[in-house]
Amino acid sequence: MWESETEYVRGREFGNGFFSSTKHGFNTDGFQLKGQSWYVATDIPSDLLIQVGDINFHLHKYPLLSRSGKMNRLIYDSKDPDLKRIVFEDLPGGSEAFELAAKFCYGLAVDLTAGNISGLRCAAEYLEMTEDLEEGNLVFKTEAFLSYVVLSSWRDSIVVLKSCEKLSPWAENLQIARRCSESIAWKACANPKGIKWAYTGKPSNVSSPKWNDLKDSSPSRNQHVPPDWWFEDVSILRIDHFLRVITAIKVKGMRFELIGAAIMHYAAKWLPCLIQDGELQADEMSISSHSNSWKDGFHMIIPGTKDDNLSIQAKDQRTIVESLISIVPPQKDSVSCGFLLRLLRAANMLKVAPALVTELEKRVGMQLEQATLADLLIPNYNKSETSYDVDLVQRLLEHFLVQEQTDSSSSSRRSFSDKQMYEGTQRGNNLNPKSRVARLVDSYLTEVSRDRNLLMTKFQVLAEALPESARACDDGLYRAIDSYLKAHPTLSEHERKRLCRVMDCQKLSVDACIHAAQNERLPLRVVVQVLFSEQVKISNTLANAITLKDPAETRYQPLITNRKTLLEGTPQSFQEGWVTAKKDINTLKFELDGVKSKHVELQKEMENLQRQFEKMSKPKPTSAWSSGWKKLGKLTKMTTVENHGIGPQISTTIEHVRKPPRRWRNSIS
């Protein structure tokens, strides 16, 4: 469709790239340049001096009056018949455009190219060289060349749009920039399989394409055209024209991933420090070599904070940053999170408009789980006490939590089948944004905790911003707390206890528990909690081990083998900690066995004592004689106690008792 790279239209309509006026009143061989002045090579002396910038043109009134309405007004309205000098201070295109217009007035052949057509079109409009004075005047000629030649060519459209940078506001009023932007957008959105025109591609070590040196290298039929073929060509445009092209491409419906990639490519060219090392130093605030000073361009896309202390180059870069922020696609993964963070760093340093900074912070919060620690360490440019902008990270974390809550609420509205598919995809891809952000925040806290000016309140608020479920292990948080305690040795006991409350001792690994038990910077209460939690873990492990010892012990043998295999694959520090824990478990087992054996011995001794007591409590067997003497003793005691009131019965009983012994004695004798 657009196969105008061969410029066949020029040969058909414009005399092979040249056109001239057939009506002229002077026979001339052309123009001659002598120093800073142009002269017409003719025998008739000039009667008019026109000064354009530093260049003087010695011309004649009649050729100019016949084709320029502005010259008619200036000469006839001046009411000075001897007017011989006119100064054009604001003529668009400068002396180069006026030279071509003057040659056209004299009927000389003019070579129209993509490099001079925009300036000549604006100069023709300025000089009012319309059809009212002569048919086929310069306005008509240049407008036809723009419509039929330039807009049908990819390369010429970009060259003309690039040349419009010095023609504001004439190029805007004449719709040259808009028409070129639309043409570029249509061609960029075309199917790559049908591209037949030449494009720059991705040259190595070239800051910007040199259009005069490019050769026609249209892709062949078998050549594969990448989807980002237009990035390099469009990136040579100034930011306001690039913004116009990207806006037109968005309207045409291009994929947001390609638009984001084009924006990052443009930033890499115009803000190299932003992409290469992420650092924008004060002495590196120069735009790349192909950039120009914006004296006539579209300066501020969105107004930012005025600051007279910034240099002109820094203000230009602020304009670029503001414009890039405003055209980033709203989709989540259109650009990388690292690019957004580096753009945010540049925005804070260049004092970009607060509304744009807030919008950029929200964009970073949408994909904070993709960030790295190096990108998150943004210096504090507000002359605060801390070296890094901790408040900024706190705001980014808040935006992330809001986005996560919004995503969770929207996912809860899905149907059951869709939700199951979504959760299955999440589990399959091992996506857990909160856990990634938690590790990132722990690393960030460890890094910024070395700053002695960091308040404990800010540290604690940032550590407690995430929910408890976000951290499966608190080793990173413990490392950050220990680093903060080491950098702030003057904290009181109460402050140290309050700081350690953000950590859950039950979520510490074996290595962290061993380190915490020997850490003198921790409060004693925290050390006791760590030891207690570790004791509980050991008890649970011991209980699980006892539970596993059942008659079907062989069934669990593969599980034990797998544990040994996993243990061999763990780091050395973890293995050492596990060996220490096993020694403690074995010691406890040995002590428990000793207690059990002592308990058994005590039970045996108790049984022996019980038997001896029972033996001592039983009555001994006695003979009939001893029982008789016992009865006699009892009767004697009764006689002595109850000798009153018994009367003659007592004496009778005594005599009866005494008789048997006498008989017994007699029987013995």
XYZ file of C-alpha atoms in Angstrom:
669
model
C 0.000 0.000 0.000
C 2.744 2.447 0.980
C 5.470 1.694 -1.509
C 6.552 5.298 -1.942
C 10.116 4.772 -0.863
C 11.078 4.882 -4.547
C 9.466 8.315 -4.791
C 7.742 7.503 -8.064
C 5.123 10.175 -7.460
C 7.675 12.951 -7.712
C 8.663 12.028 -11.243
C 5.037 11.987 -12.323
C 3.724 15.175 -10.713
C 6.731 17.288 -9.880
C 9.185 16.855 -12.678
C 11.358 14.174 -11.031
C 11.600 16.053 -7.775
C 11.767 19.561 -9.280
C 9.093 22.062 -10.033
C 9.175 25.572 -11.401
C 6.917 28.440 -12.410
C 6.623 28.900 -16.151
C 5.589 32.510 -15.768
C 8.421 34.772 -14.843
C 9.486 38.161 -16.020
C 13.233 37.843 -15.637
C 15.852 35.896 -17.475
C 18.185 34.673 -14.776
C 20.776 32.013 -14.410
C 20.078 31.563 -10.706
C 21.167 32.840 -7.333
C 24.697 33.559 -6.213
C 25.900 33.602 -2.615
C 28.553 36.108 -1.708
C 29.442 36.002 1.950
C 26.181 36.492 3.885
C 24.235 37.851 0.888
C 22.321 36.300 -2.010
C 22.268 37.983 -5.424
C 20.196 37.272 -8.523
C 22.318 36.556 -11.561
C 20.696 39.067 -13.936
C 21.518 42.305 -15.672
C 18.752 44.246 -13.948
C 19.899 45.724 -10.648
C 17.990 44.739 -7.529
C 15.612 47.218 -5.956
C 14.689 45.411 -2.712
C 16.746 44.092 0.225
C 15.112 41.455 2.374
C 16.864 40.435 5.566
C 16.047 37.007 7.053
C 18.101 36.358 10.133
C 21.738 37.001 9.289
C 21.261 36.503 5.527
C 20.531 39.340 3.086
C 18.648 38.790 -0.185
C 19.106 41.377 -2.971
C 15.937 40.838 -5.020
C 13.405 42.604 -7.260
C 9.943 43.727 -6.245
C 7.941 42.536 -9.249
C 8.534 38.715 -8.969
C 7.728 38.832 -5.256
C 4.644 41.015 -5.595
C 3.158 38.736 -8.261
C 3.145 35.677 -5.968
C 3.239 36.875 -2.322
C 0.287 38.540 -0.683
C 2.344 39.539 2.326
C 4.844 41.375 0.143
C 1.962 43.258 -1.496
C 0.673 44.470 1.858
C 4.085 45.423 3.177
C 4.985 47.464 0.099
C 1.645 49.093 -0.675
C 0.551 49.618 2.920
C 3.798 51.301 3.829
C 2.930 54.234 1.565
C 6.610 54.587 0.878
C 7.383 54.272 -2.819
C 11.077 54.206 -2.051
C 10.873 51.242 0.350
C 13.962 49.207 -0.292
C 14.495 47.153 2.878
C 12.245 44.589 4.644
C 13.194 42.507 7.683
C 11.552 39.136 8.391
C 12.366 38.157 11.966
C 9.797 35.425 12.463
C 9.664 33.738 9.074
C 9.253 29.958 9.628
C 11.956 27.877 8.053
C 14.484 30.710 8.170
C 16.710 31.753 5.329
C 16.721 28.269 3.765
C 12.953 28.285 3.248
C 12.930 31.873 1.999
C 15.663 31.057 -0.508
C 13.496 28.316 -2.028
C 10.441 30.558 -2.035
C 12.393 33.326 -3.769
C 13.667 30.918 -6.401
C 10.106 29.809 -7.045
C 9.050 33.437 -7.507
C 11.798 33.841 -10.110
C 10.700 30.693 -11.922
C 13.728 28.619 -10.992
C 13.514 24.881 -10.408
C 13.097 23.950 -6.734
C 14.017 20.524 -5.384
C 11.397 19.325 -2.900
C 12.576 16.814 -0.314
C 11.298 15.453 2.964
C 13.850 17.621 4.751
C 12.740 20.979 3.341
C 9.040 20.508 2.561
C 7.733 21.397 6.025
C 9.755 24.619 6.225
C 8.827 25.607 2.690
C 5.131 24.880 3.338
C 5.160 27.098 6.428
C 7.097 29.850 4.605
C 4.576 29.783 1.758
C 1.777 30.205 4.267
C 3.658 33.028 5.972
C 4.250 34.816 2.656
C 0.617 34.160 1.608
C 1.566 32.533 -1.689
C -1.953 31.286 -2.408
C -4.080 30.588 -5.479
C -5.636 34.042 -5.244
C -2.525 35.544 -6.823
C -1.551 32.820 -9.272
C -2.733 29.345 -10.122
C -0.342 26.641 -8.974
C 1.258 28.865 -6.378
C 3.680 27.640 -3.744
C 1.024 26.738 -1.151
C -0.687 24.423 -3.619
C 2.580 22.842 -4.756
C 3.868 22.119 -1.269
C 0.487 20.890 -0.020
C 0.239 18.466 -2.905
C 3.738 17.155 -2.245
C 2.881 16.574 1.414
C -0.336 14.749 0.624
C 0.805 12.542 -2.238
C 4.456 11.923 -1.479
C 5.290 12.448 2.173
C 2.240 10.935 3.848
C 2.459 7.806 1.709
C 6.040 7.148 2.828
C 7.085 5.778 6.227
C 10.518 7.337 6.186
C 9.428 10.706 4.788
C 6.629 11.013 7.354
C 9.130 10.614 10.179
C 11.621 13.008 8.607
C 8.961 15.674 8.101
C 7.635 15.206 11.628
C 11.188 15.519 12.932
C 11.662 18.755 10.955
C 8.488 20.197 12.482
C 10.295 20.623 15.803
C 11.585 24.049 14.719
C 8.387 25.187 13.027
C 6.022 25.582 15.937
C 3.312 26.880 15.929
C 3.073 26.971 12.110
C 3.387 23.211 11.712
C 0.664 22.719 14.303
C -1.700 25.238 12.728
C -1.213 23.773 9.266
C -1.864 20.242 10.636
C 1.474 18.992 9.303
C 2.466 17.323 12.592
C -0.970 15.799 13.082
C -1.138 14.336 9.580
C 2.369 12.899 9.818
C 1.585 11.381 13.222
C -1.552 9.747 11.868
C 0.372 8.375 8.899
C 3.067 6.929 11.180
C 0.458 5.416 13.475
C -1.375 3.699 10.625
C 1.833 2.197 9.278
C 3.049 1.106 12.729
C -0.213 -0.766 13.321
C -0.027 -2.519 9.957
C 0.464 -6.258 9.715
C 4.244 -6.929 9.722
C 3.778 -9.565 7.030
C 2.617 -6.912 4.577
C 5.361 -4.337 5.198
C 7.190 -3.350 2.012
C 8.846 -0.131 3.087
C 12.266 0.408 4.604
C 12.784 0.882 8.324
C 15.803 1.402 10.499
C 15.397 -1.546 12.820
C 17.869 -1.830 15.680
C 21.287 -0.547 14.608
C 24.100 -1.212 17.025
C 25.841 1.693 18.757
C 23.886 4.357 16.875
C 22.237 7.074 18.917
C 19.879 8.196 16.148
C 19.422 7.278 12.490
C 21.038 9.494 9.875
C 18.399 9.614 7.244
C 20.662 10.960 4.538
C 22.965 7.960 4.899
C 20.267 5.294 4.932
C 19.826 3.103 1.899
C 16.589 1.658 0.652
C 16.527 -1.637 2.483
C 12.937 -2.709 2.146
C 12.327 -6.172 3.603
C 12.106 -8.963 1.112
C 9.196 -11.333 0.936
C 10.981 -14.033 2.888
C 12.404 -11.673 5.510
C 10.776 -11.819 8.926
C 9.673 -8.427 10.225
C 9.701 -8.239 14.056
C 6.745 -6.600 15.807
C 9.005 -3.899 17.250
C 10.365 -2.802 13.867
C 9.095 0.756 14.331
C 10.665 1.422 17.773
C 13.983 2.814 16.572
C 12.491 5.076 13.923
C 9.895 6.580 16.240
C 12.395 7.071 19.058
C 14.228 9.834 17.172
C 11.215 12.126 17.582
C 11.000 14.808 20.218
C 8.879 13.959 23.232
C 5.817 15.985 22.202
C 5.733 14.369 18.751
C 6.439 10.950 20.241
C 3.532 11.509 22.598
C 1.292 12.382 19.655
C 2.329 9.257 17.740
C 1.835 6.940 20.731
C -1.581 8.448 21.401
C -2.593 7.827 17.796
C -1.269 4.254 18.001
C -3.342 3.645 21.141
C -6.460 4.798 19.308
C -5.678 2.376 16.489
C -5.779 -0.502 19.019
C -2.191 -1.715 19.236
C -1.323 -4.162 22.013
C -0.364 -2.477 25.255
C 2.766 -4.656 25.614
C 4.209 -3.195 22.417
C 3.300 0.337 23.465
C 5.022 -0.160 26.818
C 8.081 -1.624 25.119
C 8.239 1.382 22.788
C 8.087 3.739 25.779
C 10.948 1.910 27.502
C 12.960 1.977 24.269
C 12.413 5.720 24.001
C 13.474 6.233 27.622
C 16.619 4.197 27.010
C 17.558 6.568 24.176
C 16.679 9.909 25.747
C 17.311 9.065 29.410
C 20.242 6.625 29.283
C 21.147 7.121 32.934
C 17.625 6.122 33.907
C 17.961 2.701 32.331
C 21.636 1.797 32.551
C 22.445 2.175 36.212
C 19.330 3.688 37.714
C 21.282 6.662 39.050
C 20.684 10.200 37.918
C 23.556 12.295 39.163
C 23.561 16.065 39.054
C 26.507 16.141 36.669
C 24.912 13.579 34.369
C 21.776 15.554 33.656
C 22.575 16.042 29.986
C 20.340 14.757 27.276
C 21.851 12.396 24.756
C 23.797 13.805 21.862
C 20.934 13.763 19.376
C 18.639 15.934 21.515
C 18.123 19.596 20.760
C 17.278 22.620 22.818
C 13.536 23.144 22.839
C 13.147 26.770 21.973
C 10.026 26.455 19.862
C 8.641 23.090 20.867
C 5.782 21.878 22.978
C 7.408 22.310 26.391
C 5.172 21.036 29.171
C 2.773 18.234 28.419
C 1.459 18.418 31.988
C 2.593 21.353 34.138
C 5.032 20.462 36.866
C 6.541 22.244 39.819
C 8.370 25.397 38.839
C 11.920 25.534 40.020
C 14.329 28.147 38.718
C 17.290 26.283 40.201
C 16.972 23.496 37.653
C 19.012 23.861 34.495
C 17.451 23.948 31.046
C 18.563 20.391 30.382
C 17.074 19.220 33.682
C 13.789 20.904 32.810
C 13.817 19.153 29.454
C 14.329 15.845 31.177
C 11.520 16.651 33.588
C 9.262 17.205 30.588
C 10.291 13.834 29.179
C 9.592 12.091 32.491
C 6.218 13.763 32.885
C 5.224 12.867 29.351
C 6.295 9.234 29.706
C 4.309 8.900 32.934
C 1.217 10.287 31.225
C 1.305 7.832 28.296
C 2.169 4.587 30.107
C -0.679 2.144 29.384
C -2.909 1.455 32.400
C -2.576 -2.328 32.102
C -0.569 -4.029 34.827
C 2.248 -5.619 32.836
C 2.612 -3.049 30.076
C 6.034 -2.013 31.431
C 8.342 -3.608 33.982
C 8.217 -2.669 37.643
C 11.932 -1.840 37.598
C 11.351 0.715 34.849
C 8.512 2.296 36.832
C 10.671 2.526 39.969
C 13.548 4.138 38.101
C 11.079 6.522 36.512
C 9.760 7.281 39.991
C 13.265 7.968 41.216
C 13.818 10.439 38.374
C 10.430 12.027 39.047
C 11.278 12.657 42.688
C 14.655 14.114 41.847
C 13.348 16.357 39.062
C 10.375 17.516 41.175
C 7.682 16.295 38.847
C 4.065 17.336 39.462
C 2.707 15.622 42.630
C -0.355 14.293 40.806
C 1.837 12.423 38.329
C 4.044 11.081 41.122
C 0.991 9.760 42.965
C -0.286 8.084 39.825
C 3.117 6.526 39.229
C 3.218 5.227 42.808
C -0.121 3.516 42.262
C 1.237 1.898 39.113
C 4.247 0.585 41.035
C 1.964 -0.750 43.765
C 0.072 -2.800 41.177
C 3.165 -4.910 40.447
C 5.341 -4.427 43.506
C 6.011 -8.172 43.741
C 8.155 -7.843 40.592
C 10.491 -5.258 42.115
C 14.049 -5.831 43.276
C 15.880 -4.392 46.255
C 18.200 -2.278 44.097
C 15.252 -0.565 42.428
C 13.508 0.006 45.747
C 16.461 1.829 47.346
C 15.354 5.292 46.219
C 17.355 8.149 47.770
C 15.542 10.793 49.735
C 15.665 14.008 47.684
C 13.628 16.039 50.184
C 16.658 16.754 52.386
C 15.345 14.515 55.130
C 17.449 12.926 57.834
C 17.254 9.435 56.379
C 19.295 8.426 53.361
C 16.490 6.438 51.696
C 12.886 7.437 51.181
C 11.196 5.070 53.642
C 7.908 6.973 53.457
C 7.787 6.330 49.721
C 8.161 2.578 50.236
C 5.427 2.737 52.872
C 3.090 4.365 50.343
C 3.994 1.792 47.696
C 3.171 -0.981 50.150
C -0.181 0.597 50.945
C -1.043 0.792 47.249
C -0.032 -2.857 46.872
C -2.295 -3.971 49.728
C -5.211 -1.975 48.324
C -4.676 -3.577 44.924
C -4.462 -7.044 46.468
C -7.703 -6.461 48.356
C -9.379 -5.271 45.169
C -8.159 -8.313 43.248
C -9.310 -10.702 45.969
C -12.766 -9.102 46.116
C -13.109 -9.246 42.336
C -11.980 -12.873 42.237
C -14.565 -13.771 44.899
C -17.323 -12.647 42.546
C -16.311 -15.183 39.927
C -18.147 -18.417 39.420
C -17.011 -21.483 41.316
C -15.489 -23.161 38.276
C -13.620 -20.024 37.231
C -12.325 -19.570 40.763
C -11.086 -23.159 40.909
C -9.304 -22.725 37.584
C -7.764 -19.446 38.776
C -6.518 -20.948 42.040
C -5.157 -23.971 40.207
C -3.232 -21.709 37.883
C -1.899 -19.775 40.853
C -0.711 -22.955 42.554
C 0.777 -24.265 39.337
C 2.781 -21.108 38.764
C 3.763 -20.787 42.449
C 2.481 -17.227 42.523
C 2.279 -15.671 45.957
C 2.619 -11.900 45.628
C 2.327 -11.204 49.349
C 5.128 -13.590 50.229
C 7.387 -12.049 47.576
C 6.619 -8.567 48.830
C 7.244 -9.719 52.413
C 10.723 -10.972 51.490
C 11.349 -7.734 49.604
C 10.273 -5.624 52.591
C 12.444 -7.674 54.972
C 15.462 -7.152 52.724
C 14.669 -3.451 52.460
C 14.365 -3.151 56.259
C 17.707 -4.898 56.677
C 19.319 -2.420 54.300
C 17.805 0.775 55.722
C 18.159 -0.334 59.351
C 21.840 0.600 59.214
C 20.808 4.249 58.976
C 21.122 5.658 62.492
C 18.659 8.433 61.672
C 15.854 5.987 60.939
C 13.188 6.242 63.615
C 12.055 3.042 65.278
C 8.433 4.017 64.664
C 8.941 4.064 60.882
C 10.771 0.751 61.050
C 7.994 -0.810 63.101
C 5.169 0.567 60.938
C 6.786 -0.723 57.749
C 7.442 -4.139 59.320
C 3.843 -4.463 60.547
C 2.223 -3.216 57.328
C 1.867 -6.704 55.866
C -0.492 -9.264 57.461
C 0.939 -12.144 59.481
C -0.065 -14.652 56.823
C 2.330 -13.026 54.343
C 5.369 -14.410 56.192
C 5.756 -18.154 56.546
C 9.137 -17.615 58.213
C 10.327 -14.569 60.173
C 14.051 -15.092 59.623
C 14.284 -12.055 57.352
C 12.417 -9.913 59.849
C 14.681 -11.143 62.666
C 17.735 -10.261 60.588
C 16.376 -6.735 60.062
C 15.619 -6.326 63.787
C 19.075 -7.527 64.748
C 20.640 -5.114 62.253
C 18.589 -2.239 63.661
C 19.568 -3.114 67.247
C 23.203 -3.267 66.210
C 23.028 0.175 64.557
C 21.101 1.691 67.489
C 22.839 0.498 70.657
C 21.298 3.270 72.792
C 17.779 1.840 72.732
C 16.242 1.227 76.121
C 15.002 -2.155 77.301
C 11.409 -1.113 76.749
C 12.113 0.044 73.193
C 13.901 -3.171 72.357
C 10.969 -5.202 73.677
C 8.539 -3.127 71.637
C 10.653 -3.565 68.512
C 10.848 -7.329 68.941
C 7.062 -7.602 69.147
C 6.829 -7.382 65.378
C 8.542 -10.781 65.197
C 6.893 -14.145 65.871
C 9.353 -16.412 67.674
C 7.451 -19.512 66.611
C 8.191 -18.727 62.922
C 11.965 -18.738 63.340
C 14.037 -21.508 61.809
C 16.567 -23.608 63.703
C 19.465 -21.399 62.612
C 17.642 -18.246 63.673
C 16.755 -19.778 67.050
C 20.373 -20.777 67.675
C 21.537 -17.279 66.765
C 18.832 -15.614 68.866
C 19.631 -17.748 71.923
C 23.186 -16.366 71.855
C 22.281 -12.798 70.829
C 23.103 -10.385 73.624
C 21.295 -7.510 71.888
C 17.896 -9.145 72.313
C 15.921 -8.625 75.533
C 15.968 -11.520 77.979
C 12.257 -12.034 77.623
C 12.599 -12.532 73.876
C 15.423 -15.041 74.375
C 13.221 -17.004 76.782
C 10.385 -16.970 74.245
C 12.737 -18.254 71.566
C 13.971 -21.075 73.797
C 10.444 -21.961 74.837
C 9.219 -22.069 71.250
C 12.191 -24.226 70.292
C 11.441 -26.557 73.216
C 7.861 -26.837 72.024
C 9.092 -27.686 68.545
C 11.386 -30.371 69.958
C 8.557 -31.796 72.019
C 6.286 -31.901 69.000
C 9.026 -33.540 66.966
C 9.579 -36.114 69.721
C 5.856 -36.798 69.941
C 5.675 -37.296 66.207
C 8.658 -39.634 66.332
C 7.022 -41.730 69.066
C 3.779 -41.808 67.078
C 5.612 -43.140 64.054
C 7.012 -46.087 66.062
C 4.168 -48.611 65.640
C 3.996 -52.220 64.450
C 3.755 -51.012 60.866
C 7.089 -49.240 61.159
C 8.257 -50.563 57.827
C 5.568 -48.547 56.098
C 7.285 -45.308 57.111
C 10.752 -46.334 56.037
C 10.540 -44.548 52.644
C 9.521 -41.360 54.458
C 12.616 -41.509 56.659
C 14.775 -42.077 53.602
C 13.290 -39.042 51.920
C 13.987 -36.956 55.009
C 17.593 -38.017 54.959
C 17.787 -37.129 51.274
C 16.284 -33.723 51.924
C 18.652 -33.169 54.828
C 21.626 -33.893 52.607
C 20.421 -31.224 50.177
C 20.054 -28.542 52.829
C 22.765 -25.949 53.601
C 25.590 -26.808 55.990
C 24.402 -24.354 58.643
C 20.983 -25.989 58.721
C 22.548 -29.449 58.990
C 24.682 -28.322 61.927
C 21.643 -26.915 63.650
C 19.743 -30.126 63.006
C 22.614 -32.203 64.443
C 22.569 -30.037 67.573
C 18.823 -30.469 67.882
C 19.186 -34.258 67.529
C 21.793 -34.277 70.292
C 19.403 -32.393 72.547
C 16.646 -34.861 71.739
C 18.916 -37.825 72.528
C 19.942 -36.202 75.825
C 16.316 -35.744 76.784
C 15.588 -39.352 75.876
C 18.486 -40.549 78.048
C 17.322 -38.449 80.988
C 13.791 -39.735 80.534
C 15.011 -43.335 80.563
C 16.934 -42.619 83.774
C 13.861 -41.166 85.396
C 11.841 -44.198 84.346
C 14.414 -46.609 85.820
C 14.499 -44.667 89.085
C 10.742 -44.760 89.143
C 10.788 -48.542 88.754
C 13.325 -48.882 91.600
C 11.240 -46.685 93.849
C 8.184 -48.804 93.084
C 10.092 -51.953 94.059
C 11.300 -50.403 97.300
C 7.779 -49.278 98.042
C 6.478 -52.782 97.531
C 9.139 -54.188 99.881
C 8.259 -51.688 102.558
C 4.590 -52.509 102.153
C 5.242 -56.199 102.605
C 7.357 -55.628 105.719
C 4.672 -53.456 107.204
C 2.049 -56.081 106.572
C 4.242 -58.728 108.262
C 4.724 -56.546 111.306
C 1.023 -55.750 111.618
C -0.074 -59.476 111.706
C -0.549 -61.177 115.422
C 1.961 -63.909 116.373
C 0.597 -67.520 117.104
C 0.567 -68.395 120.972
C 0.024 -71.693 123.110
C -2.864 -72.498 125.494
C -0.739 -71.733 128.548
C 0.074 -68.262 127.427
C -3.558 -67.534 126.606
C -4.577 -68.757 130.058
C -2.089 -66.492 131.819
C -3.384 -63.561 129.695
C -6.919 -64.269 130.815
C -5.778 -64.452 134.387
C -4.118 -61.111 134.071
C -7.259 -59.571 132.726
C -9.306 -60.961 135.589
C -6.851 -59.604 138.138
C -7.138 -56.118 136.618
C -10.915 -56.374 136.744
C -10.750 -57.353 140.443
C -8.703 -54.339 141.346
C -10.867 -51.940 139.375
C -14.322 -53.295 140.364
C -13.777 -54.389 143.932
C -16.710 -52.218 145.064
C -20.255 -53.552 144.507
C -19.292 -57.091 143.552
C -19.678 -58.618 146.995
C -19.425 -62.318 147.625
C -19.362 -63.102 143.913
C -15.836 -61.779 143.627
C -14.488 -63.949 146.370
C -16.194 -66.988 144.934
C -14.749 -66.268 141.559
C -11.303 -65.770 143.011
C -11.402 -69.017 144.820
C -12.565 -70.738 141.676
C -9.729 -69.241 139.804
C -7.121 -70.074 142.366
C -8.039 -73.743 142.692
C -6.714 -74.958 139.356
C -3.175 -73.877 140.053
C -3.071 -75.744 143.249
C -4.369 -78.819 141.527
C -1.861 -78.201 138.765
C 0.913 -78.001 141.257
C -0.364 -81.156 142.986
C -0.505 -82.932 139.680
C 3.006 -81.917 138.971
C 4.233 -83.132 142.266
